[in-house]
Amino acid sequence: MDDLSMKLCIVAQRAGSEIMSVRDSFKPEEFELKGDGSPVTVADLRAHQIIEEALSKIHPEIPIVSEEGSAGDPLSSELCFLADPLDGTKEFIRGNGMYTVNIALMERRDNSRWSPILGVVHAPEFGITWFGGRGMGAMRQDAGGIGAISSGTNNSAPLIVGSVSHASPRDRDFAEAVGEHAFEGVGSSMKICRVAEGSADMAPRFGTTSCWDTAAAHAVLNAAGGSLLGPDGEELDYDLVEDILNPWFLATSGGKWVDLWIEHQV
């Protein structure tokens, strides 16, 4: 674990602890709706405050883009922090534990297009932190310690992980086209991390997500040898300024399903 990844893991875990402290007294009706119709809770806001303050101290020169607010101009720097303080707010409200804290370090590569080069994903309810990045591989930290992870499974039938809250007919059609398979409902960016650690084969998403929902787990997946592919079958990249929404994507451990994925874009 290098120095920055260690610091980001600590920040994500601190934010997760704050979310857990809110959860202990949280009531399902205690949320507000933002302008885009998505829910926000005091847990989102408290986690955001912890992350923004910590990142500003770790690297004050690097702008921060977060679902709950930003600091600095991403276009003023070649690097940017991208965070989702509570990815899976609906899962938090429902009390199923399938939410995460996401922090990514992004590198600007072409005007306003960005790629994740380091990512930390912390699942507070499960006590698991996934992290990884360019040149360092991917790791999973849990109660048993820290160990290297890699994508790719030995499943006789592929295991597809999909949304708990946002399943669509297209998701079901794609799964049927895969043929014999197993399915598991998983929330938030945990889906992508499951592919990264080799406990699932793929995570397709035919639906709306934002850059902060996926970038941290994307970095972990790439470091573990997997790919997060856009509709054209190419590695996904991001716009942090004008269009924060992602296209449909497929998290996969290999190229076996790419042609099938592309066929299902029409």
PDB file of C-alpha atoms in Angstrom, residues 103-243:
ATOM      1  CA  ILE A 103     -12.927   8.022  -3.478  1.00  0.00           C
ATOM      2  CA  ALA A 104     -10.975   8.145  -6.753  1.00  0.00           C
ATOM      3  CA  LEU A 105      -7.976  10.062  -8.012  1.00  0.00           C
ATOM      4  CA  MET A 106      -8.607  11.066 -11.607  1.00  0.00           C
ATOM      5  CA  GLU A 107      -6.130  12.046 -14.312  1.00  0.00           C
ATOM      6  CA  ARG A 108      -7.115  14.431 -17.086  1.00  0.00           C
ATOM      7  CA  ARG A 109      -6.014  13.018 -20.407  1.00  0.00           C
ATOM      8  CA  ASP A 110      -7.834  15.001 -23.089  1.00  0.00           C
ATOM      9  CA  ASN A 111      -9.469  18.352 -22.414  1.00  0.00           C
ATOM     10  CA  SER A 112     -12.331  17.391 -20.070  1.00  0.00           C
ATOM     11  CA  ARG A 113     -11.991  13.589 -20.350  1.00  0.00           C
ATOM     12  CA  TRP A 114     -10.674  11.801 -17.292  1.00  0.00           C
ATOM     13  CA  SER A 115      -9.524   8.330 -16.278  1.00  0.00           C
ATOM     14  CA  PRO A 116      -9.300   6.909 -12.736  1.00  0.00           C
ATOM     15  CA  ILE A 117      -5.748   6.062 -11.657  1.00  0.00           C
ATOM     16  CA  LEU A 118      -6.386   5.234  -7.981  1.00  0.00           C
ATOM     17  CA  GLY A 119      -9.541   4.156  -6.217  1.00  0.00           C
ATOM     18  CA  VAL A 120     -10.794   3.260  -2.753  1.00  0.00           C
ATOM     19  CA  VAL A 121     -14.192   1.684  -2.099  1.00  0.00           C
ATOM     20  CA  HIS A 122     -15.241   1.065   1.499  1.00  0.00           C
ATOM     21  CA  ALA A 123     -18.309  -0.971   2.497  1.00  0.00           C
ATOM     22  CA  PRO A 124     -18.903   0.024   6.143  1.00  0.00           C
ATOM     23  CA  GLU A 125     -21.539  -2.585   6.988  1.00  0.00           C
ATOM     24  CA  PHE A 126     -19.314  -5.401   5.728  1.00  0.00           C
ATOM     25  CA  GLY A 127     -16.016  -4.072   7.069  1.00  0.00           C
ATOM     26  CA  ILE A 128     -14.410  -4.393   3.635  1.00  0.00           C
ATOM     27  CA  THR A 129     -12.220  -1.906   1.774  1.00  0.00           C
ATOM     28  CA  TRP A 130     -11.138  -2.477  -1.806  1.00  0.00           C
ATOM     29  CA  PHE A 131      -8.372  -0.310  -3.222  1.00  0.00           C
ATOM     30  CA  GLY A 132      -6.025  -0.272  -6.170  1.00  0.00           C
ATOM     31  CA  GLY A 133      -4.484   1.782  -8.879  1.00  0.00           C
ATOM     32  CA  ARG A 134      -2.028   2.165 -11.674  1.00  0.00           C
ATOM     33  CA  GLY A 135       1.217   0.327 -10.989  1.00  0.00           C
ATOM     34  CA  MET A 136       0.192  -1.023  -7.573  1.00  0.00           C
ATOM     35  CA  GLY A 137      -2.291  -3.809  -8.247  1.00  0.00           C
ATOM     36  CA  ALA A 138      -5.535  -4.249  -6.356  1.00  0.00           C
ATOM     37  CA  MET A 139      -6.149  -5.190  -2.728  1.00  0.00           C
ATOM     38  CA  ARG A 140      -8.972  -6.119  -0.375  1.00  0.00           C
ATOM     39  CA  GLN A 141      -8.812  -5.272   3.321  1.00  0.00           C
ATOM     40  CA  ASP A 142     -11.133  -6.963   5.808  1.00  0.00           C
ATOM     41  CA  ALA A 143     -11.024  -8.417   9.321  1.00  0.00           C
ATOM     42  CA  GLY A 144      -8.523 -11.027   8.128  1.00  0.00           C
ATOM     43  CA  GLY A 145      -6.016  -8.450   6.875  1.00  0.00           C
ATOM     44  CA  ILE A 146      -4.967  -7.177   3.449  1.00  0.00           C
ATOM     45  CA  GLY A 147      -4.571  -9.403   0.409  1.00  0.00           C
ATOM     46  CA  ALA A 148      -4.094  -9.012  -3.322  1.00  0.00           C
ATOM     47  CA  ILE A 149      -7.102  -9.589  -5.571  1.00  0.00           C
ATOM     48  CA  SER A 150      -7.504 -10.264  -9.268  1.00  0.00           C
ATOM     49  CA  SER A 151     -10.485 -10.517 -11.580  1.00  0.00           C
ATOM     50  CA  GLY A 152     -11.466 -13.782 -13.216  1.00  0.00           C
ATOM     51  CA  THR A 153     -13.411 -16.710 -11.793  1.00  0.00           C
ATOM     52  CA  ASN A 154     -13.563 -20.458 -12.184  1.00  0.00           C
ATOM     53  CA  ASN A 155     -17.358 -20.557 -12.239  1.00  0.00           C
ATOM     54  CA  SER A 156     -18.811 -23.234 -14.501  1.00  0.00           C
ATOM     55  CA  ALA A 157     -21.746 -20.887 -15.085  1.00  0.00           C
ATOM     56  CA  PRO A 158     -20.984 -17.146 -14.988  1.00  0.00           C
ATOM     57  CA  LEU A 159     -22.156 -15.207 -11.955  1.00  0.00           C
ATOM     58  CA  ILE A 160     -23.801 -11.916 -12.878  1.00  0.00           C
ATOM     59  CA  VAL A 161     -24.175  -9.291 -10.171  1.00  0.00           C
ATOM     60  CA  GLY A 162     -26.832  -6.675 -10.752  1.00  0.00           C
ATOM     61  CA  SER A 163     -28.699  -3.830  -9.176  1.00  0.00           C
ATOM     62  CA  VAL A 164     -30.899  -4.294  -6.145  1.00  0.00           C
ATOM     63  CA  SER A 165     -32.846  -1.072  -6.797  1.00  0.00           C
ATOM     64  CA  HIS A 166     -32.586  -0.372 -10.531  1.00  0.00           C
ATOM     65  CA  ALA A 167     -33.014  -3.617 -12.509  1.00  0.00           C
ATOM     66  CA  SER A 168     -34.448  -3.072 -15.998  1.00  0.00           C
ATOM     67  CA  PRO A 169     -35.825  -5.288 -18.779  1.00  0.00           C
ATOM     68  CA  ARG A 170     -32.568  -4.763 -20.676  1.00  0.00           C
ATOM     69  CA  ASP A 171     -30.602  -6.174 -17.728  1.00  0.00           C
ATOM     70  CA  ARG A 172     -32.786  -9.270 -17.787  1.00  0.00           C
ATOM     71  CA  ASP A 173     -32.545  -9.617 -21.587  1.00  0.00           C
ATOM     72  CA  PHE A 174     -28.753  -9.449 -21.473  1.00  0.00           C
ATOM     73  CA  ALA A 175     -28.589 -12.013 -18.682  1.00  0.00           C
ATOM     74  CA  GLU A 176     -30.790 -14.376 -20.687  1.00  0.00           C
ATOM     75  CA  ALA A 177     -28.548 -13.931 -23.738  1.00  0.00           C
ATOM     76  CA  VAL A 178     -25.525 -14.972 -21.670  1.00  0.00           C
ATOM     77  CA  GLY A 179     -27.164 -18.371 -21.295  1.00  0.00           C
ATOM     78  CA  GLU A 180     -26.805 -20.523 -18.215  1.00  0.00           C
ATOM     79  CA  HIS A 181     -25.769 -18.248 -15.360  1.00  0.00           C
ATOM     80  CA  ALA A 182     -26.245 -17.429 -11.703  1.00  0.00           C
ATOM     81  CA  PHE A 183     -27.462 -14.031 -10.521  1.00  0.00           C
ATOM     82  CA  GLU A 184     -26.950 -12.126  -7.286  1.00  0.00           C
ATOM     83  CA  GLY A 185     -28.465  -8.768  -6.365  1.00  0.00           C
ATOM     84  CA  VAL A 186     -25.768  -6.385  -5.120  1.00  0.00           C
ATOM     85  CA  GLY A 187     -25.993  -2.662  -4.402  1.00  0.00           C
ATOM     86  CA  SER A 188     -23.755   0.333  -5.147  1.00  0.00           C
ATOM     87  CA  SER A 189     -20.180   0.048  -6.454  1.00  0.00           C
ATOM     88  CA  MET A 190     -19.863  -3.258  -4.616  1.00  0.00           C
ATOM     89  CA  LYS A 191     -20.961  -4.854  -7.906  1.00  0.00           C
ATOM     90  CA  ILE A 192     -17.811  -3.722  -9.693  1.00  0.00           C
ATOM     91  CA  CYS A 193     -15.629  -4.671  -6.722  1.00  0.00           C
ATOM     92  CA  ARG A 194     -17.102  -8.169  -6.742  1.00  0.00           C
ATOM     93  CA  VAL A 195     -15.876  -8.523 -10.324  1.00  0.00           C
ATOM     94  CA  ALA A 196     -12.492  -7.067  -9.339  1.00  0.00           C
ATOM     95  CA  GLU A 197     -11.971  -9.591  -6.543  1.00  0.00           C
ATOM     96  CA  GLY A 198     -12.953 -12.535  -8.737  1.00  0.00           C
ATOM     97  CA  SER A 199     -16.133 -13.480  -6.886  1.00  0.00           C
ATOM     98  CA  ALA A 200     -18.351 -12.483  -9.843  1.00  0.00           C
ATOM     99  CA  ASP A 201     -17.875 -12.613 -13.593  1.00  0.00           C
ATOM    100  CA  MET A 202     -19.647  -9.493 -14.759  1.00  0.00           C
ATOM    101  CA  ALA A 203     -21.835  -6.563 -13.756  1.00  0.00           C
ATOM    102  CA  PRO A 204     -23.877  -5.061 -16.617  1.00  0.00           C
ATOM    103  CA  ARG A 205     -25.679  -1.769 -16.126  1.00  0.00           C
ATOM    104  CA  PHE A 206     -28.372  -0.546 -18.503  1.00  0.00           C
ATOM    105  CA  GLY A 207     -29.374   2.554 -16.611  1.00  0.00           C
ATOM    106  CA  THR A 208     -28.373   5.967 -15.335  1.00  0.00           C
ATOM    107  CA  THR A 209     -25.288   6.359 -13.166  1.00  0.00           C
ATOM    108  CA  SER A 210     -22.911   9.241 -12.519  1.00  0.00           C
ATOM    109  CA  CYS A 211     -19.131   9.462 -12.679  1.00  0.00           C
ATOM    110  CA  TRP A 212     -18.739   9.307  -8.879  1.00  0.00           C
ATOM    111  CA  ASP A 213     -20.767   6.091  -8.730  1.00  0.00           C
ATOM    112  CA  THR A 214     -18.194   4.089 -10.680  1.00  0.00           C
ATOM    113  CA  ALA A 215     -14.771   5.768 -10.923  1.00  0.00           C
ATOM    114  CA  ALA A 216     -13.228   4.473  -7.677  1.00  0.00           C
ATOM    115  CA  ALA A 217     -14.335   0.888  -8.293  1.00  0.00           C
ATOM    116  CA  HIS A 218     -13.259   1.282 -11.935  1.00  0.00           C
ATOM    117  CA  ALA A 219      -9.692   1.994 -10.783  1.00  0.00           C
ATOM    118  CA  VAL A 220      -9.769  -1.081  -8.544  1.00  0.00           C
ATOM    119  CA  LEU A 221     -11.140  -3.230 -11.373  1.00  0.00           C
ATOM    120  CA  ASN A 222      -8.469  -2.070 -13.825  1.00  0.00           C
ATOM    121  CA  ALA A 223      -5.749  -2.710 -11.242  1.00  0.00           C
ATOM    122  CA  ALA A 224      -7.163  -6.217 -10.751  1.00  0.00           C
ATOM    123  CA  GLY A 225      -6.961  -6.949 -14.479  1.00  0.00           C
ATOM    124  CA  GLY A 226     -10.584  -6.292 -15.424  1.00  0.00           C
ATOM    125  CA  SER A 227     -12.308  -3.680 -17.555  1.00  0.00           C
ATOM    126  CA  LEU A 228     -15.241  -1.291 -17.328  1.00  0.00           C
ATOM    127  CA  LEU A 229     -16.552  -1.010 -20.859  1.00  0.00           C
ATOM    128  CA  GLY A 230     -18.855   1.539 -22.433  1.00  0.00           C
ATOM    129  CA  PRO A 231     -21.516   0.788 -25.087  1.00  0.00           C
ATOM    130  CA  ASP A 232     -18.838   0.592 -27.813  1.00  0.00           C
ATOM    131  CA  GLY A 233     -16.849  -2.055 -25.953  1.00  0.00           C
ATOM    132  CA  GLU A 234     -14.039   0.390 -25.158  1.00  0.00           C
ATOM    133  CA  GLU A 235     -12.780   1.340 -21.706  1.00  0.00           C
ATOM    134  CA  LEU A 236     -15.047   3.936 -20.112  1.00  0.00           C
ATOM    135  CA  ASP A 237     -13.756   7.434 -19.455  1.00  0.00           C
ATOM    136  CA  TYR A 238     -15.380  10.367 -17.695  1.00  0.00           C
ATOM    137  CA  ASP A 239     -16.469  13.987 -17.993  1.00  0.00           C
ATOM    138  CA  LEU A 240     -16.325  15.700 -14.596  1.00  0.00           C
ATOM    139  CA  VAL A 241     -17.498  19.110 -15.783  1.00  0.00           C
ATOM    140  CA  GLU A 242     -20.274  19.246 -18.386  1.00  0.00           C
ATOM    141  CA  ASP A 243     -21.830  15.765 -18.444  1.00  0.00           C
TER     142      ASP A 243
END
